[in-house]
Amino acid sequence: MTIRALFFDIGGVLLSNGWDREQRAVVAAQFGLDATDFNERHKLAVPELELGRMTLDEYLEQTVFCHPQTFTRDEFRAAMEAQSTPHEDALALARDLATRHRLYALNNEGRDLNDHRIRIYGLSDFLLAFFTSSTLELIKPNPAIYRAALTLGAVAPHEAVMIDDRAQNTEAARRVGLHAIRYENAAQLREELAALGVR
């Protein structure tokens, strides 16, 4: 068995989640938002954001600045961006693997936040391409996003590994024919990759 490509989720693997439940709760509390109202508005807007059909400014207009606020859009956006933190062990492992293997990102994220995270953490230094929901207009666990990534990466399913922290996403990848590893920590990932012949 020869593995020719590794597809990495970003949030929850290489970095903290960018704008998931925990991050939203921290920022909502910081700015004194009505959590129920904000979460209901988020639920309706986030699919459009992650599919690239809504900018971050448009998302904020619908979820936060639909009400008068005492803070600015820039202040809120800076607080959102500050929720991103590196998973140093996973980043070090990925950088090492990239010296011998082809690595790509395959993640769900809005374009603005994704671009910020790529730039701040130098992800383009070791990931060859970013197959992101907001670019492909497909969201994991839709099987079509895995097929699109395989096509764009010019690799067969059995030659690829999907690394993701969510069970639903790894299960979907396996159904398309990829190998898949549910990420827990860098040591576990290294061990499971080694079992697939990836060292």
Tab-separated table of C-alpha atoms in Angstrom:
chain	number	residue	atom	x	y	z
A	1	MET	CA	0.000	0.000	0.000
A	2	THR	CA	1.384	3.392	-1.008
A	3	ILE	CA	-0.043	6.578	0.448
A	4	ARG	CA	0.547	9.491	-1.899
A	5	ALA	CA	-1.360	12.330	-0.193
A	6	LEU	CA	-2.479	13.443	3.248
A	7	PHE	CA	-5.513	15.691	3.663
A	8	PHE	CA	-5.507	17.672	6.918
A	9	ASP	CA	-8.436	19.363	8.570
A	10	ILE	CA	-7.260	22.676	10.013
A	11	GLY	CA	-9.564	23.506	12.931
A	12	GLY	CA	-9.251	20.894	15.662
A	13	VAL	CA	-6.118	19.356	14.131
A	14	LEU	CA	-3.445	21.876	13.145
A	15	LEU	CA	-5.061	24.793	14.972
A	16	SER	CA	-7.852	25.342	17.452
A	17	ASN	CA	-11.296	25.535	15.927
A	18	GLY	CA	-11.711	28.955	14.383
A	19	TRP	CA	-15.344	29.798	15.116
A	20	ASP	CA	-16.939	26.743	16.683
A	21	ARG	CA	-19.294	26.579	19.673
A	22	GLU	CA	-16.618	27.229	22.322
A	23	GLN	CA	-15.044	30.151	20.463
A	24	ARG	CA	-18.416	31.765	19.805
A	25	ALA	CA	-19.385	31.452	23.479
A	26	VAL	CA	-16.188	33.184	24.625
A	27	VAL	CA	-16.569	36.091	22.211
A	28	ALA	CA	-20.332	36.434	22.766
A	29	ALA	CA	-19.742	36.700	26.524
A	30	GLN	CA	-16.850	39.133	26.012
A	31	PHE	CA	-19.128	41.512	24.090
A	32	GLY	CA	-22.286	40.889	26.117
A	33	LEU	CA	-24.323	39.430	23.259
A	34	ASP	CA	-27.670	37.762	23.827
A	35	ALA	CA	-26.434	34.173	23.413
A	36	THR	CA	-29.802	32.763	22.296
A	37	ASP	CA	-30.356	35.424	19.648
A	38	PHE	CA	-26.767	35.222	18.421
A	39	ASN	CA	-26.764	31.414	18.182
A	40	GLU	CA	-30.079	31.330	16.319
A	41	ARG	CA	-28.818	33.902	13.839
A	42	HIS	CA	-25.492	32.062	13.501
A	43	LYS	CA	-27.273	28.790	12.747
A	44	LEU	CA	-28.999	30.324	9.722
A	45	ALA	CA	-26.008	32.294	8.431
A	46	VAL	CA	-23.045	29.932	8.946
A	47	PRO	CA	-23.794	27.518	6.071
A	48	GLU	CA	-23.695	30.450	3.653
A	49	LEU	CA	-20.470	31.714	5.233
A	50	GLU	CA	-18.766	28.311	5.016
A	51	LEU	CA	-19.958	27.796	1.442
A	52	GLY	CA	-18.345	31.085	0.428
A	53	ARG	CA	-21.677	32.686	-0.465
A	54	MET	CA	-21.421	35.263	2.320
A	55	THR	CA	-18.449	37.359	3.433
A	56	LEU	CA	-17.475	37.662	7.080
A	57	ASP	CA	-18.744	41.259	7.094
A	58	GLU	CA	-22.116	40.094	5.755
A	59	TYR	CA	-22.231	37.325	8.370
A	60	LEU	CA	-21.509	39.861	11.142
A	61	GLU	CA	-24.194	42.180	9.783
A	62	GLN	CA	-26.766	39.390	10.121
A	63	THR	CA	-25.623	37.946	13.452
A	64	VAL	CA	-24.124	40.786	15.533
A	65	PHE	CA	-24.591	44.215	13.968
A	66	CYS	CA	-28.256	43.665	13.230
A	67	HIS	CA	-28.621	45.358	16.652
A	68	PRO	CA	-27.014	48.632	17.822
A	69	GLN	CA	-23.668	47.819	19.476
A	70	THR	CA	-21.212	49.745	21.640
A	71	PHE	CA	-18.211	48.104	19.930
A	72	THR	CA	-16.941	48.223	16.377
A	73	ARG	CA	-16.883	45.597	13.696
A	74	ASP	CA	-13.068	45.658	13.768
A	75	GLU	CA	-13.022	45.018	17.526
A	76	PHE	CA	-15.365	42.072	17.189
A	77	ARG	CA	-13.480	40.649	14.251
A	78	ALA	CA	-10.172	40.941	16.132
A	79	ALA	CA	-11.698	38.990	19.035
A	80	MET	CA	-12.851	36.288	16.606
A	81	GLU	CA	-9.389	36.004	15.085
A	82	ALA	CA	-7.787	35.858	18.535
A	83	GLN	CA	-9.625	32.582	19.199
A	84	SER	CA	-7.283	30.825	16.766
A	85	THR	CA	-4.329	29.190	18.501
A	86	PRO	CA	-1.743	26.725	17.162
A	87	HIS	CA	-1.548	23.030	18.001
A	88	GLU	CA	2.246	23.104	18.046
A	89	ASP	CA	2.823	19.317	18.135
A	90	ALA	CA	0.504	18.737	15.178
A	91	LEU	CA	2.060	21.596	13.212
A	92	ALA	CA	5.554	20.232	13.848
A	93	LEU	CA	4.467	16.764	12.720
A	94	ALA	CA	2.818	18.133	9.576
A	95	ARG	CA	5.877	20.214	8.699
A	96	ASP	CA	8.055	17.131	9.090
A	97	LEU	CA	5.726	14.958	6.986
A	98	ALA	CA	5.663	17.613	4.265
A	99	THR	CA	9.365	17.041	3.621
A	100	ARG	CA	8.512	13.540	2.348
A	101	HIS	CA	4.792	13.558	1.430
A	102	ARG	CA	2.160	15.672	-0.319
A	103	LEU	CA	-0.016	17.501	2.210
A	104	TYR	CA	-3.237	19.388	1.502
A	105	ALA	CA	-5.870	21.096	3.636
A	106	LEU	CA	-9.467	19.882	3.423
A	107	ASN	CA	-11.592	21.957	5.770
A	108	ASN	CA	-14.874	23.757	6.374
A	109	GLU	CA	-14.382	27.471	6.936
A	110	GLY	CA	-15.412	30.889	5.685
A	111	ARG	CA	-12.950	32.501	3.305
A	112	ASP	CA	-11.955	35.496	5.466
A	113	LEU	CA	-11.119	33.530	8.616
A	114	ASN	CA	-9.456	30.765	6.598
A	115	ASP	CA	-7.199	33.288	4.828
A	116	HIS	CA	-6.288	34.875	8.169
A	117	ARG	CA	-5.327	31.512	9.699
A	118	ILE	CA	-3.276	30.452	6.669
A	119	ARG	CA	-1.343	33.721	6.789
A	120	ILE	CA	-0.793	33.978	10.558
A	121	TYR	CA	0.345	30.375	11.012
A	122	GLY	CA	2.282	29.970	7.751
A	123	LEU	CA	0.173	27.020	6.634
A	124	SER	CA	1.044	27.563	2.974
A	125	ASP	CA	4.683	26.833	3.861
A	126	PHE	CA	3.885	23.114	4.030
A	127	LEU	CA	0.360	22.585	2.651
A	128	LEU	CA	0.369	22.444	-1.144
A	129	ALA	CA	-3.234	23.595	-1.610
A	130	PHE	CA	-6.329	24.480	0.406
A	131	PHE	CA	-9.476	22.589	-0.499
A	132	THR	CA	-11.808	24.663	1.640
A	133	SER	CA	-15.602	24.587	1.753
A	134	SER	CA	-15.820	28.298	0.912
A	135	THR	CA	-13.751	27.748	-2.244
A	136	LEU	CA	-15.217	24.432	-3.388
A	137	GLU	CA	-18.763	25.417	-2.311
A	138	LEU	CA	-19.118	22.018	-0.655
A	139	ILE	CA	-19.112	21.175	3.052
A	140	LYS	CA	-17.810	18.088	4.832
A	141	PRO	CA	-19.207	15.506	5.366
A	142	ASN	CA	-20.752	15.779	1.867
A	143	PRO	CA	-19.036	12.972	-0.100
A	144	ALA	CA	-18.651	15.343	-3.045
A	145	ILE	CA	-16.038	17.459	-1.228
A	146	TYR	CA	-13.779	14.430	-0.732
A	147	ARG	CA	-14.159	13.433	-4.380
A	148	ALA	CA	-13.362	16.997	-5.467
A	149	ALA	CA	-10.235	17.096	-3.280
A	150	LEU	CA	-9.060	13.758	-4.683
A	151	THR	CA	-9.571	14.993	-8.235
A	152	LEU	CA	-7.776	18.280	-7.572
A	153	GLY	CA	-4.968	16.474	-5.772
A	154	ALA	CA	-4.703	13.927	-8.608
A	155	VAL	CA	-4.792	10.996	-6.209
A	156	ALA	CA	-6.914	7.841	-5.937
A	157	PRO	CA	-8.972	7.326	-2.755
A	158	HIS	CA	-6.914	4.326	-1.588
A	159	GLU	CA	-3.736	6.422	-1.934
A	160	ALA	CA	-4.968	9.172	0.425
A	161	VAL	CA	-5.526	9.713	4.141
A	162	MET	CA	-8.033	12.150	5.660
A	163	ILE	CA	-7.054	13.476	9.100
A	164	ASP	CA	-9.943	15.088	10.972
A	165	ASP	CA	-11.044	15.510	14.579
A	166	ARG	CA	-14.730	14.793	13.862
A	167	ALA	CA	-16.021	11.238	13.603
A	168	GLN	CA	-18.672	12.135	11.022
A	169	ASN	CA	-16.018	13.538	8.692
A	170	THR	CA	-13.664	10.568	8.973
A	171	GLU	CA	-16.589	8.173	8.461
A	172	ALA	CA	-17.631	10.058	5.313
A	173	ALA	CA	-14.062	9.973	3.992
A	174	ARG	CA	-13.901	6.187	4.493
A	175	ARG	CA	-17.171	5.726	2.615
A	176	VAL	CA	-15.581	7.513	-0.364
A	177	GLY	CA	-12.641	5.093	-0.154
A	178	LEU	CA	-9.990	7.134	1.647
A	179	HIS	CA	-8.096	5.950	4.672
A	180	ALA	CA	-9.098	8.146	7.594
A	181	ILE	CA	-7.722	8.939	11.021
A	182	ARG	CA	-9.709	10.675	13.717
A	183	TYR	CA	-7.220	13.053	15.306
A	184	GLU	CA	-6.763	13.023	19.082
A	185	ASN	CA	-3.176	14.188	19.488
A	186	ALA	CA	0.080	14.315	17.527
A	187	ALA	CA	1.552	11.143	19.069
A	188	GLN	CA	-1.563	9.107	18.215
A	189	LEU	CA	-1.590	10.553	14.689
A	190	ARG	CA	2.062	9.674	14.118
A	191	GLU	CA	1.413	6.109	15.295
A	192	GLU	CA	-1.662	5.598	13.096
A	193	LEU	CA	0.095	7.086	10.070
A	194	ALA	CA	3.058	4.767	10.638
A	195	ALA	CA	0.641	1.818	10.560
A	196	LEU	CA	-0.315	3.007	7.066
A	197	GLY	CA	3.341	3.204	6.041
A	198	VAL	CA	3.530	6.990	6.384
A	199	ARG	CA	6.635	8.007	8.299
